[in-house]
Amino acid sequence: MIIDVNEIESGKSIQCDLCIIGAGAAGITLAREFDDSGLNVWLLESGGFDFEQDTQDLYKGTSTGRNYYPLDRTRLRYLGGTTNHWTGVCRPLDEIDFEKRDWIKHSGWPFDKKHLLPWYKKAQIVCQLDDFIYDVSHWLPQDQQPSPFIKGNIKAIASQHSPPTRFGKVYRQQIQASCNITCCLHANVTHLQVNKTASRLQRLRIETLDGILINIQPQFTVLAGGSIENVRLLLASNDIEPMGLGNSHDLVGRFFMEHLVLTGGGALLTTKGRLPSYWYHPQYRSRRRSPTPTLLLDNELQSREETGNYSAILHSPKRNRAVRSMRYLETSMRKGREIDDLWEHLGNIIVDIDDVASNLYYRSTDNSKEPIEPVLYQQWEQVPNPDSRIVLSSERDRLGLPRVTLDWRLSEIDRHTLVAGQQAMAREVGQLGIGRLRIDTEATEAMPDAVHGGYHQLGMTRMHEFPDRGVVNADCRLHSIDNLYIAGGSVFPTAGSSNPTLTVVALALRLADHLKEKLQ
Amino acid sequence: MRLITRRCFLAFLSILPLAVDAKKPTWRQILLQNPASQPDWKTLINQLIGPYSSVVNVGLACQGSSLAIENSPWSEQYIKQLTKSVNTMENDEITTFRDAYRSRIKHDFQEGGILRVNGYILSRTEVEICRWVATTIDTN
């Protein structure tokens, strides 16, 4: 069922088997796994069914490092969490992302990709995707040539598209109808109370913006409030452990990672027919669920060049305004349609007469030789950096909880990955005779300002088998607290170059299986 | 309201080359298909390397850039042979020259023999040949 915390009498104490803090992709996935289990499960959501500004403001924070988005704009605080503005791109992490790479300090997951595969396959269904097949050749339209990227250092893989699944809407009905899951809205967890030895979580303090206060005493708790919120709650619950919970090695909040993104920093100059059109053609791009071919550096090149993981997508070539205006006038006249904004279109044509002339020239000579320039979208891995971190600030939110300050820092290898990735792409397309790569944004000396984050906040409560190198163990349990677990992107030890939601869901499903065993 | 007819548009197109010429005279050669100073070379370059105007543009860009490179022995040899046989080249020879050029470019990309010209990452050989066309052939 779904209730509002305001329906509960203030001061009440509730006992349950499992309490999940946060109803986003990870929290809802976990809760659904316990539907009909007979266990008393509470799913706490800070927001309501829809966006509310007062609640969203609880996310506010500051940045001191590399320029980052306002922290309250990157996530959403209501049922379904950040999946409410998710674009839906899904791809599992690559094998190499799980490996210990000698050239990347702090790399390596406690398990390999093969271990995670059963949960990846289940996550595929949760995210409403097609079969768990990421081989690009499987998804090719029948009328298209095979991918040219077969040998060499660039490999092709498919990225799938979720509808996208808005977890709060798609799974609301199931949660509403559940007999054993109680989803409690407007329930803000403001404190995690542990025992005197800080080895066991005893109760959670829940507060509303209207002043209602209740306690929950769960047998097990999962923090699934989003990477930054997980950190904030651990650090702010410092009555027994002055450094914050699970932070005896000063690791909570460190290793903040983003996917580094550069849109339009280059283009591929080619001609029709040299590259199969599904690689860039708007017809394929507009089919939202059609997988997008994605280019990656192979393991050998990453190892040889000592780079992080790097991926690139070719977007539809953009015609400039003048050519669009010319095409519009031409089509309107041919079809006898009325012409709107005639003078504006003529103005566009005159201003960029070079491009119009070039376009006419190619069309009048040989249509197949018209140059096309698909735009490059690059997304790559930020390697773990302990100095890139979240700390508590002196400012407090309406509930009295300290706000956070982000100090986002990149490493030299992050810049090197971009340069090496672009070079490898350029060499591959040149060697295959596909065309020539143009690099518009230089990264030879410093990371360009145009490089931004992909709205993927990862790390900060990283997973590692040893407590001095990770906040949670391989089961996603805090090393120091028996009954407190973490779900979400904050447990990622490394980020890879894949969009993280599918992995977040897979890890949540894996955690659910672990907790089922514990709760039996 | 149909403010523009097909005839108007065709008239617009007819004055387009003049407008273009006024703005950027190099386009005149492309649009009006002006013969190059040495037609044999132009035809040959089109067949062997690529669109003549693009080759010249790349060559001029190299010349104007800070790239201080000397021709590789391979390019020197290629240019020498090309110059020698330009007036007598048969079809099968053209194919041989073209294949050798393409294979060399592929080799360059494989081995990392690449240069950046106006943002484009090009093979060292194509840069050298384009520069030679722009500075030697096109200016004669």
XYZ file of C-alpha atoms in Angstrom:
660
model
C 0.000 0.000 0.000
C 0.977 3.628 -0.334
C 0.382 5.991 2.572
C 1.408 9.503 3.501
C 3.472 9.876 6.645
C 1.019 12.553 7.750
C -1.514 9.749 8.256
C 0.681 8.341 11.029
C 0.411 9.668 14.546
C 3.448 11.783 15.431
C 5.839 10.124 17.875
C 4.852 6.609 16.856
C 7.471 3.884 16.636
C 7.154 1.263 13.904
C 8.904 -2.072 13.672
C 9.554 -3.811 10.377
C 11.715 -6.476 8.763
C 13.218 -4.329 6.051
C 13.282 -0.588 5.564
C 14.330 0.873 2.222
C 15.219 4.550 2.205
C 14.432 6.081 -1.185
C 11.904 5.059 -3.845
C 13.933 5.476 -7.022
C 15.185 2.818 -9.431
C 17.115 0.895 -6.761
C 14.578 1.286 -3.923
C 11.506 0.321 -5.943
C 13.342 -2.621 -7.548
C 14.320 -3.907 -4.104
C 10.856 -3.449 -2.638
C 9.168 -5.274 -5.534
C 11.378 -8.279 -4.908
C 9.772 -8.627 -1.471
C 6.183 -8.369 -2.684
C 4.170 -11.314 -1.338
C 7.143 -12.439 0.733
C 5.210 -12.157 3.987
C 7.869 -9.790 5.315
C 6.948 -6.363 6.606
C 8.743 -4.001 4.217
C 8.710 -0.203 4.455
C 9.709 1.901 1.494
C 10.335 5.517 2.468
C 10.031 8.325 -0.049
C 10.882 11.927 0.754
C 8.538 13.350 -1.873
C 4.996 12.638 -2.995
C 3.552 11.412 -6.261
C 4.688 14.511 -8.130
C 7.315 17.224 -8.053
C 7.126 19.543 -5.042
C 9.489 22.478 -4.825
C 9.830 22.450 -1.009
C 10.942 18.846 -1.030
C 13.215 19.314 -4.042
C 14.955 22.169 -2.215
C 16.278 19.645 0.305
C 18.761 18.627 -2.415
C 20.374 22.054 -2.602
C 24.122 22.216 -2.099
C 27.222 24.016 -3.298
C 30.156 23.201 -5.564
C 33.758 24.267 -5.107
C 35.644 22.187 -7.663
C 35.210 21.833 -11.400
C 32.060 23.492 -12.626
C 29.042 21.264 -12.007
C 25.277 21.536 -12.316
C 23.276 22.914 -9.378
C 22.893 19.857 -7.155
C 19.107 20.202 -6.882
C 18.721 20.047 -10.688
C 20.459 16.733 -11.282
C 18.112 14.535 -9.260
C 14.401 14.348 -8.574
C 12.888 13.829 -5.151
C 9.504 12.156 -5.586
C 8.133 8.660 -6.202
C 10.322 7.098 -8.888
C 13.223 9.401 -8.065
C 15.516 10.455 -10.851
C 13.969 7.926 -13.275
C 11.325 10.653 -13.676
C 13.713 12.476 -16.030
C 15.772 9.493 -17.141
C 16.530 9.296 -20.876
C 16.420 5.485 -20.781
C 19.793 4.591 -22.309
C 20.916 1.166 -21.076
C 24.100 -0.802 -21.537
C 25.795 -3.147 -19.062
C 29.301 -2.338 -17.910
C 32.070 -3.998 -19.930
C 34.208 -6.870 -18.603
C 37.200 -4.555 -18.274
C 35.257 -2.197 -15.998
C 35.176 -4.881 -13.295
C 38.861 -5.737 -13.613
C 41.785 -4.442 -11.633
C 43.675 -2.307 -14.151
C 47.288 -1.669 -13.192
C 47.257 1.781 -14.775
C 44.125 2.926 -12.899
C 44.586 3.303 -9.169
C 41.673 2.066 -7.032
C 40.200 0.090 -9.947
C 38.627 -3.355 -9.626
C 35.286 -4.641 -8.384
C 35.035 -7.493 -5.858
C 33.460 -9.652 -8.603
C 33.544 -9.920 -12.385
C 30.871 -9.228 -14.980
C 30.047 -12.916 -15.319
C 28.953 -12.955 -11.683
C 26.501 -10.107 -12.280
C 25.009 -11.541 -15.509
C 21.953 -13.313 -13.958
C 20.865 -10.036 -12.360
C 21.626 -8.038 -15.488
C 19.199 -10.313 -17.341
C 16.503 -9.732 -14.712
C 17.224 -5.983 -14.728
C 16.566 -6.012 -18.441
C 12.927 -6.914 -17.738
C 12.592 -4.401 -14.898
C 13.773 -1.641 -17.258
C 11.341 -2.832 -19.973
C 14.105 -3.623 -22.447
C 14.435 -6.193 -25.194
C 16.525 -9.358 -24.931
C 19.847 -9.150 -23.137
C 21.777 -8.918 -26.402
C 24.219 -6.078 -26.913
C 25.945 -7.385 -30.019
C 25.316 -4.642 -32.584
C 24.997 -7.097 -35.499
C 21.937 -8.701 -33.860
C 19.995 -5.456 -34.090
C 20.889 -4.425 -37.643
C 18.000 -3.734 -39.980
C 17.920 -6.379 -42.713
C 18.485 -3.880 -45.510
C 21.682 -2.595 -43.934
C 25.306 -3.566 -44.495
C 27.161 -5.214 -41.615
C 29.072 -3.029 -39.205
C 32.508 -2.069 -40.550
C 33.972 -2.082 -37.040
C 34.868 -5.742 -36.752
C 38.633 -5.891 -36.492
C 40.899 -3.180 -35.136
C 40.932 -1.365 -31.835
C 37.445 0.057 -32.009
C 34.598 -2.304 -31.246
C 30.924 -1.741 -31.849
C 28.224 -2.505 -29.323
C 24.524 -1.681 -29.060
C 22.998 0.597 -26.439
C 19.365 -0.252 -25.773
C 16.610 2.214 -24.922
C 14.133 1.805 -22.126
C 10.716 3.454 -22.934
C 12.070 5.000 -20.454
C 10.636 3.252 -17.408
C 9.340 5.813 -14.925
C 9.604 3.532 -11.907
C 7.156 5.571 -9.817
C 4.423 5.334 -12.430
C 5.071 1.884 -13.901
C 5.332 0.079 -10.550
C 3.005 2.249 -8.468
C 0.039 -0.061 -8.992
C 1.957 -3.098 -7.769
C 3.181 -1.288 -4.661
C -0.293 0.084 -4.008
C -1.796 -3.402 -4.201
C 0.905 -5.086 -2.122
C -0.162 -6.494 1.244
C 3.263 -6.455 2.828
C 4.959 -3.375 1.313
C 4.165 -0.007 2.840
C 5.372 2.871 0.728
C 5.393 5.953 2.938
C 5.433 9.321 1.166
C 6.867 12.588 2.523
C 9.019 10.578 4.905
C 12.436 12.195 5.258
C 15.028 10.175 7.122
C 17.025 12.639 9.191
C 19.070 10.377 11.421
C 20.398 6.831 11.535
C 20.672 5.755 15.157
C 23.245 3.056 15.829
C 24.120 1.200 19.047
C 26.969 2.302 21.315
C 29.579 0.296 19.423
C 28.246 1.583 16.084
C 27.964 -1.995 14.877
C 24.195 -2.171 14.461
C 21.548 0.227 13.201
C 18.761 0.478 15.763
C 16.276 2.990 14.422
C 15.648 5.690 11.852
C 14.284 9.107 12.645
C 11.671 10.224 10.132
C 10.547 13.828 9.883
C 8.230 15.737 7.628
C 8.412 19.339 6.541
C 5.237 19.839 8.650
C 6.949 18.741 11.861
C 5.687 15.172 12.251
C 8.285 12.852 13.745
C 8.207 9.052 13.854
C 10.718 6.268 14.420
C 11.228 3.079 12.479
C 13.059 0.117 13.947
C 13.939 -2.227 11.132
C 15.754 -5.517 11.241
C 17.630 -4.542 8.067
C 17.928 -1.201 6.313
C 18.939 -0.316 2.778
C 20.044 3.205 1.939
C 18.861 3.856 -1.606
C 18.389 7.603 -1.555
C 20.751 8.477 -4.384
C 24.538 8.669 -4.190
C 24.862 12.095 -2.590
C 21.966 11.616 -0.155
C 23.396 8.286 0.999
C 26.628 10.074 1.869
C 24.868 13.000 3.519
C 22.890 10.737 5.843
C 25.928 8.647 6.810
C 28.077 11.696 7.533
C 25.324 13.576 9.359
C 24.515 10.630 11.658
C 27.582 11.332 13.761
C 26.383 11.137 17.357
C 28.234 7.882 18.087
C 30.896 7.977 15.372
C 32.108 11.589 15.092
C 33.364 11.025 11.512
C 29.983 9.657 10.481
C 28.787 6.102 10.008
C 31.092 3.691 8.172
C 33.688 6.425 7.890
C 36.477 5.267 10.175
C 38.818 5.201 7.158
C 37.662 8.586 5.863
C 36.225 7.094 2.666
C 32.565 8.140 2.837
C 32.002 10.901 0.289
C 35.312 10.365 -1.509
C 35.730 9.113 -5.087
C 32.858 11.157 -6.536
C 32.743 10.123 -10.202
C 30.760 11.309 -13.181
C 30.642 10.180 -16.765
C 32.525 12.804 -18.715
C 30.569 13.975 -21.724
C 31.518 16.021 -24.756
C 28.740 16.693 -27.236
C 29.615 18.069 -30.637
C 33.325 18.250 -29.920
C 33.945 16.828 -33.344
C 32.390 15.252 -36.400
C 33.029 12.545 -38.940
C 33.387 13.801 -42.499
C 32.155 11.069 -44.779
C 29.972 10.541 -47.836
C 26.798 8.554 -48.262
C 27.415 4.846 -48.580
C 30.757 4.717 -46.810
C 29.201 4.115 -43.415
C 25.901 2.199 -43.049
C 23.239 4.776 -42.383
C 21.943 3.227 -39.146
C 25.114 4.607 -37.553
C 23.878 8.162 -37.822
C 20.653 8.421 -39.823
C 17.767 10.280 -38.180
C 15.371 7.559 -39.337
C 17.013 5.105 -36.959
C 17.625 7.694 -34.277
C 13.969 8.674 -34.185
C 12.890 5.132 -33.368
C 13.285 5.543 -29.672
C 13.587 1.859 -28.892
C 15.901 0.966 -31.732
C 19.333 0.234 -30.220
C 22.006 2.825 -30.874
C 25.343 1.578 -32.233
C 28.088 2.659 -29.869
C 31.837 2.627 -30.454
C 34.243 1.575 -27.713
C 37.985 1.223 -27.296
C 38.920 -2.432 -27.036
C 40.713 -3.810 -23.968
C 44.055 -4.070 -25.716
C 44.079 -0.383 -26.651
C 42.928 0.718 -23.184
C 45.761 -1.280 -21.685
C 48.391 -0.151 -24.193
C 47.446 3.530 -24.027
C 46.630 3.356 -20.297
C 43.239 4.991 -20.656
C 39.895 4.707 -18.953
C 36.894 3.332 -20.807
C 35.630 5.521 -23.666
C 32.551 5.403 -25.870
C 31.325 7.428 -28.818
C 28.045 7.721 -30.680
C 27.488 9.391 -34.043
C 24.489 11.704 -34.046
C 22.538 12.800 -37.082
C 24.364 15.398 -39.123
C 22.820 18.777 -38.568
C 22.056 20.847 -41.633
C 22.652 24.470 -41.015
C 19.901 27.055 -41.001
C 20.542 28.264 -44.553
C 20.290 24.805 -46.119
C 17.168 24.060 -44.076
C 15.620 27.306 -45.307
C 16.508 26.506 -48.910
C 15.025 23.016 -48.627
C 11.899 24.461 -47.030
C 11.391 27.001 -49.834
C 12.032 24.375 -52.470
C 9.599 21.853 -50.972
C 6.916 24.464 -50.355
C 7.069 25.641 -53.957
C 7.084 22.129 -55.385
C 4.022 21.188 -53.362
C 2.310 24.531 -53.868
C 2.204 25.270 -50.151
C 2.071 28.691 -48.602
C 5.427 30.031 -47.492
C 5.689 31.367 -43.959
C 8.412 33.793 -42.943
C 9.658 34.176 -46.513
C 12.039 37.043 -45.763
C 13.534 35.261 -42.787
C 14.287 32.217 -44.952
C 15.794 34.333 -47.717
C 17.882 36.117 -45.090
C 19.157 32.785 -43.783
C 20.129 31.744 -47.307
C 21.972 34.963 -48.059
C 23.879 34.955 -44.767
C 25.191 31.414 -45.344
C 25.342 31.462 -49.120
C 28.525 29.356 -49.125
C 26.803 26.374 -47.574
C 23.788 26.706 -49.843
C 26.037 26.841 -52.902
C 28.009 23.854 -51.717
C 24.831 21.892 -51.103
C 23.450 22.779 -54.541
C 26.723 21.862 -56.166
C 26.812 18.394 -54.661
C 23.153 17.786 -55.384
C 23.490 18.860 -58.999
C 26.614 16.798 -59.697
C 26.432 13.486 -57.916
C 24.041 12.979 -55.068
C 25.948 10.082 -53.614
C 29.041 12.204 -53.092
C 27.372 14.793 -50.899
C 29.504 15.126 -47.768
C 27.767 14.365 -44.501
C 29.077 15.126 -41.076
C 27.573 13.048 -38.279
C 28.294 14.754 -34.972
C 30.338 12.981 -32.340
C 28.890 12.368 -28.862
C 31.600 11.147 -26.515
C 31.111 9.718 -23.037
C 33.974 8.317 -21.037
C 35.025 7.123 -17.656
C 36.221 9.371 -14.882
C 38.739 7.279 -12.974
C 38.487 7.062 -9.170
C 40.033 10.065 -7.463
C 39.913 10.284 -3.640
C 40.131 14.093 -3.764
C 36.925 14.331 -5.783
C 34.428 14.325 -2.963
C 31.325 15.368 -1.115
C 31.589 16.940 2.343
C 28.997 18.389 4.693
C 28.710 22.157 4.666
C 27.849 24.459 7.523
C 24.510 25.306 5.908
C 21.444 23.345 6.938
C 18.218 22.481 5.173
C 14.680 22.982 6.521
C 14.908 19.731 8.455
C 18.153 20.782 10.142
C 20.297 18.345 8.158
C 23.642 19.748 6.926
C 23.725 20.476 3.209
C 26.597 19.194 1.074
C 29.487 20.719 -0.818
C 30.795 18.986 -3.917
C 34.462 19.278 -4.819
C 34.528 17.645 -8.253
C 38.059 16.961 -9.447
C 39.393 15.206 -12.483
C 42.689 13.396 -13.021
C 45.229 13.595 -15.817
C 44.134 10.195 -17.097
C 40.610 11.568 -17.682
C 41.996 14.058 -20.204
C 44.313 11.457 -21.694
C 41.365 9.082 -22.253
C 39.623 11.708 -24.377
C 42.700 12.412 -26.489
C 43.536 8.723 -26.952
C 39.899 7.889 -27.711
C 39.651 10.547 -30.395
C 42.961 9.494 -31.944
C 41.914 5.857 -31.996
C 38.579 6.744 -33.597
C 40.300 8.919 -36.206
C 42.766 6.187 -37.090
C 40.063 3.555 -37.320
C 37.755 5.512 -39.632
C 40.726 6.562 -41.774
C 42.058 3.036 -42.011
C 38.648 1.619 -42.901
C 38.205 4.297 -45.562
C 35.018 5.554 -43.911
C 36.055 9.180 -43.739
C 38.062 11.599 -41.646
C 37.434 12.678 -38.090
C 37.404 16.351 -37.235
C 38.250 17.345 -33.679
C 36.769 20.716 -32.779
C 37.512 20.692 -29.065
C 41.198 20.338 -28.224
C 42.246 18.499 -25.086
C 45.982 18.365 -25.704
C 46.880 20.596 -22.774
C 43.926 20.785 -20.435
C 40.466 19.331 -20.117
C 38.180 21.553 -22.207
C 35.521 23.526 -20.350
C 32.931 22.056 -22.703
C 33.383 18.681 -21.013
C 30.543 18.215 -18.550
C 28.996 15.527 -16.403
C 26.442 13.018 -17.660
C 24.105 13.448 -14.640
C 25.496 10.166 -13.290
C 26.727 10.570 -9.731
C 28.765 7.527 -8.827
C 31.176 6.327 -6.146
C 31.366 7.908 -2.649
C 30.403 4.720 -0.737
C 32.502 2.432 -2.911
C 32.488 -1.329 -2.754
C 35.661 -3.154 -1.736
C 36.394 -6.355 0.127
C 38.694 -4.536 2.588
C 37.303 -1.900 4.982
C 40.277 0.412 4.507
C 39.561 0.652 0.777
C 35.795 0.603 0.579
C 32.737 1.663 2.554
C 30.654 -1.416 1.718
C 31.680 -5.017 1.189
C 30.860 -7.194 -1.828
C 27.321 -7.708 -0.449
C 26.855 -3.919 -0.380
C 26.739 -3.983 3.441
C 28.641 -1.366 5.439
C 31.836 -3.002 6.646
C 31.248 -1.767 10.159
C 27.446 -2.114 10.551
C 25.764 -5.527 10.468
C 22.344 -4.540 9.222
C 22.884 -1.476 7.021
C 23.204 -1.864 3.238
C 23.561 0.563 0.358
C 21.953 0.350 -3.084
C 22.555 2.632 -6.052
C 25.406 4.151 -8.003
C 27.295 5.179 -4.867
C 28.663 1.646 -4.448
C 30.345 1.609 -7.883
C 34.138 1.315 -7.403
C 34.674 2.465 -11.006
C 32.270 4.072 -13.446
C 32.941 2.508 -16.860
C 31.523 4.388 -19.817
C 28.034 2.839 -19.815
C 24.977 4.637 -18.521
C 24.552 3.283 -14.993
C 20.829 2.606 -14.423
C 20.842 -0.981 -15.702
C 23.764 -1.802 -13.391
C 22.070 -0.017 -10.469
C 18.969 -2.172 -10.986
C 21.041 -5.353 -11.391
C 22.894 -4.631 -8.144
C 19.580 -3.955 -6.364
C 18.222 -7.320 -7.552
C 21.403 -8.995 -6.359
C 21.084 -7.302 -2.976
C 17.442 -8.408 -2.744
C 18.500 -12.032 -3.183
C 21.110 -11.610 -0.467
C 18.602 -10.059 1.936
C 16.037 -12.778 1.231
C 18.550 -15.305 2.504
C 19.264 -13.194 5.567
C 15.593 -12.717 6.374
C 14.608 -16.356 5.982
C -0.401 33.235 -50.290
C 2.031 31.992 -52.885
C 4.637 34.694 -52.936
C 7.197 32.626 -54.764
C 6.789 30.574 -57.890
C 9.060 27.967 -59.380
C 10.175 30.538 -61.935
C 11.199 32.963 -59.199
C 13.185 30.281 -57.521
C 14.964 29.323 -60.736
C 15.803 32.968 -61.284
C 17.199 33.087 -57.791
C 19.324 30.046 -58.536
C 20.636 31.586 -61.695
C 21.998 34.608 -59.858
C 23.324 32.479 -57.061
C 26.728 31.791 -58.628
C 27.285 35.519 -59.087
C 26.422 36.170 -55.478
C 28.676 33.358 -54.416
C 31.470 34.627 -56.594
C 31.194 38.026 -55.019
C 31.455 36.527 -51.569
C 34.089 33.862 -52.120
C 35.677 33.669 -55.557
C 37.011 30.111 -55.026
C 33.449 28.798 -55.339
C 33.293 30.048 -58.916
C 35.613 27.291 -59.968
C 33.415 24.669 -58.376
C 30.046 26.025 -59.468
C 30.911 27.023 -62.971
C 33.328 24.173 -63.494
C 36.119 26.462 -64.658
C 38.926 24.485 -66.179
C 42.022 24.213 -64.061
C 45.238 25.715 -65.263
C 46.414 22.257 -66.267
C 43.372 20.146 -67.221
C 45.362 16.900 -67.451
C 46.538 17.236 -63.913
C 43.086 18.098 -62.662
C 41.538 15.018 -64.233
C 44.319 12.864 -62.955
C 44.138 14.213 -59.400
C 40.372 13.680 -59.439
C 40.897 10.052 -60.370
C 43.858 9.318 -58.156
C 43.275 11.277 -55.011
C 39.858 12.888 -54.818
C 37.940 16.037 -55.753
C 40.554 18.488 -57.047
C 39.174 21.485 -55.172
C 39.204 19.578 -51.870
C 42.770 18.434 -52.479
C 43.864 22.014 -53.144
C 41.995 23.259 -50.070
C 43.685 20.687 -47.847
C 47.045 21.565 -49.407
C 46.513 25.270 -48.818
C 45.442 24.618 -45.247
C 48.677 22.667 -44.666
C 50.689 25.443 -46.159
C 48.992 27.996 -43.959
C 49.365 25.917 -40.801
C 52.364 25.594 -38.551
C 53.059 22.059 -39.762
C 56.738 21.852 -40.559
C 57.086 18.500 -42.222
C 59.296 17.240 -44.965
C 58.004 14.858 -47.549
C 58.619 11.220 -46.748
C 60.728 9.208 -49.222
C 57.545 7.398 -50.239
C 55.792 10.650 -51.180
C 58.887 11.945 -52.993
C 59.038 8.767 -55.042
C 55.297 8.842 -55.751
C 55.412 12.456 -56.916
C 58.441 11.727 -59.085
C 56.761 8.796 -60.824
C 53.513 10.688 -61.204
C 55.248 13.655 -62.824
C 57.115 11.340 -65.164
C 54.081 9.460 -66.420
C 51.354 12.145 -66.341
C 51.077 12.517 -70.105
C 51.258 8.839 -70.951
C 49.289 7.231 -68.167
C 46.941 4.426 -69.201
C 43.880 3.258 -67.285
C 45.574 0.317 -65.632
C 48.413 2.544 -64.500
C 45.931 4.963 -62.966
C 44.478 2.074 -60.986
C 47.949 1.056 -59.823
C 48.790 4.598 -58.739
C 45.453 5.005 -56.979
C 45.736 1.677 -55.160
C 49.275 2.447 -54.043
C 48.126 5.818 -52.706
C 45.160 4.339 -50.841
C 47.176 1.500 -49.432
C 49.805 3.952 -48.182
C 47.123 6.020 -46.456
C 45.755 2.907 -44.794
C 49.296 2.084 -43.665
C 49.692 5.593 -42.243
C 46.512 5.307 -40.199
C 47.536 1.864 -38.985
C 50.991 2.959 -37.941
C 49.957 6.295 -36.450
C 51.356 8.442 -39.278
C 48.687 11.078 -38.790
C 48.581 14.877 -38.726
C 45.948 17.369 -37.676
C 45.011 19.980 -40.278
C 42.251 22.462 -39.463
C 40.934 19.983 -36.913
C 40.833 17.050 -39.362
C 43.005 14.072 -38.565
C 44.632 13.115 -41.852
C 47.219 10.643 -43.035
C 50.711 12.069 -43.369
C 50.894 10.939 -46.990
C 47.665 12.639 -48.007
C 48.824 15.836 -46.343
C 52.090 15.720 -48.292
C 50.456 14.964 -51.618
C 47.737 17.596 -51.166
C 50.364 20.171 -50.254
C 52.327 19.296 -53.366
C 49.208 19.639 -55.537
C 48.348 23.020 -54.014
C 51.840 24.467 -54.157
C 53.192 22.946 -57.354
C 50.337 21.938 -59.656
C 47.634 24.462 -58.823
C 49.928 27.480 -58.910
C 51.466 26.590 -62.296
